[in-house]
CSV table of C-alpha atoms in Angstrom, one decimal:
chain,number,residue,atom,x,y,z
A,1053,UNK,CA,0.0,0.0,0.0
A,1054,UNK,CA,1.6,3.4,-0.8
A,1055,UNK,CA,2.2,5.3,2.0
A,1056,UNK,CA,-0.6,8.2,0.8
A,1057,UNK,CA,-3.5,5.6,0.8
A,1058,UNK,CA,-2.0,4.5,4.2
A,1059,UNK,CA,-2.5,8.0,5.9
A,1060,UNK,CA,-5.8,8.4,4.5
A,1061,UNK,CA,-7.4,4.5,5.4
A,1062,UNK,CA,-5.5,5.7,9.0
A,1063,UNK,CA,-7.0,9.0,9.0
A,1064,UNK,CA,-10.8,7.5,8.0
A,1065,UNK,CA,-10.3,5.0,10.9
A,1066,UNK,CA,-9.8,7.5,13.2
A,1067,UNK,CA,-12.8,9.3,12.6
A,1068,UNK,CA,-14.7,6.5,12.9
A,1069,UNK,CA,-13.1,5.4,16.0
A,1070,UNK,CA,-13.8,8.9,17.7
A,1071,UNK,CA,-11.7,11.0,19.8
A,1072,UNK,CA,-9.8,8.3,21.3
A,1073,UNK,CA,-8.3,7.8,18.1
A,1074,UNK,CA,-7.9,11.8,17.0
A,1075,UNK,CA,-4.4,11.3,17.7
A,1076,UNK,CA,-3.8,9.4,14.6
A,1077,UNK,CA,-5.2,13.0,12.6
A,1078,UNK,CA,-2.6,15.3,14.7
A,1079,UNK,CA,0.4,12.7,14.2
A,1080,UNK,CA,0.1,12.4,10.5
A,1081,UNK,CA,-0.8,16.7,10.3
A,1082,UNK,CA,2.2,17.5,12.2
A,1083,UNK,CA,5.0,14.2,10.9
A,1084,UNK,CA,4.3,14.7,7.0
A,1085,UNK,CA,5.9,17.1,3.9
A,1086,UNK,CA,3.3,19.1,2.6
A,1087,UNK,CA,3.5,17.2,-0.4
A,1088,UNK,CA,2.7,14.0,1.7
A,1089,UNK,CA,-0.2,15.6,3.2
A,1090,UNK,CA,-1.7,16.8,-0.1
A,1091,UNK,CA,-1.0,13.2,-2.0
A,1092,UNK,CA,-3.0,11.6,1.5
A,1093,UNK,CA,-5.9,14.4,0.5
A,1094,UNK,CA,-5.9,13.3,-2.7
A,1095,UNK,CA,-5.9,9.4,-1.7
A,1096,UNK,CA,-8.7,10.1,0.6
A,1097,UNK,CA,-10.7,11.3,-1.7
A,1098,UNK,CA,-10.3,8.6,-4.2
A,1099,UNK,CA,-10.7,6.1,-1.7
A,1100,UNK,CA,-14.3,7.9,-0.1
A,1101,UNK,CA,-15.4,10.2,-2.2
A,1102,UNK,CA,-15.4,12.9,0.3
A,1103,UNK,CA,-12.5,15.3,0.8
A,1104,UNK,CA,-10.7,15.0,4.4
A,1105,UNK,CA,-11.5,18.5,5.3
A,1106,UNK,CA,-15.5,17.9,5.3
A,1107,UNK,CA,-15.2,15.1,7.4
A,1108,UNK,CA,-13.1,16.3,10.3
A,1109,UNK,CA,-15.4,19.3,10.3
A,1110,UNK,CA,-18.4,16.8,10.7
A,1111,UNK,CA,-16.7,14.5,12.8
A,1112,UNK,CA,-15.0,16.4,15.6
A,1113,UNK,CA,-16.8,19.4,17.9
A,1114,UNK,CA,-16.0,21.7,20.6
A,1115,UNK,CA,-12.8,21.6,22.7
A,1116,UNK,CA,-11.2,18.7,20.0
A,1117,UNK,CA,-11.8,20.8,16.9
A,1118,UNK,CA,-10.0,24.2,19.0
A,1119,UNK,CA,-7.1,21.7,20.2
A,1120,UNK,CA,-6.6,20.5,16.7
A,1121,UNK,CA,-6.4,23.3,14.8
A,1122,UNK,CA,-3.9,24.9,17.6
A,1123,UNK,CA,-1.5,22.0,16.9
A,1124,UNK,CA,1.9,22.2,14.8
């Protein structure tokens, strides 16, 4: 699996899982190139048909969404 596809099944899994999992997100926003981040976009939305972006902001709320976009 090439490691873009990787980051983005990772980063879908973690959504799912919830909060608890939200790590996963912050490790792979603050460890990757920018051009690794934009080839995981781009995986993720070939893989789900949404774009990465939309599904944070549905998934996470309040205090997580303010922590995560403080980080790196």
């Amino acid at each position: 699996m090439h490691p873009w596809e990787r980051d983005a099944r990772l980063a879908k899994e973690a959504l799912k899982k919830g909060p608890s999992s939200y790590g996963v997100l912050i490790e792979i926003a603050c460890t990757r190139s920018s051009e690794e981040l934009l080839g995981a976009r781009k995986a993720y939305h070939s893989l789900f048909d949404h774009s990465i972006e939309e599904d944070v902001a549905s998934h996470i709320h309040g205090i997580d969404r303010k922590f995560q976009s403080q980080m790196c």
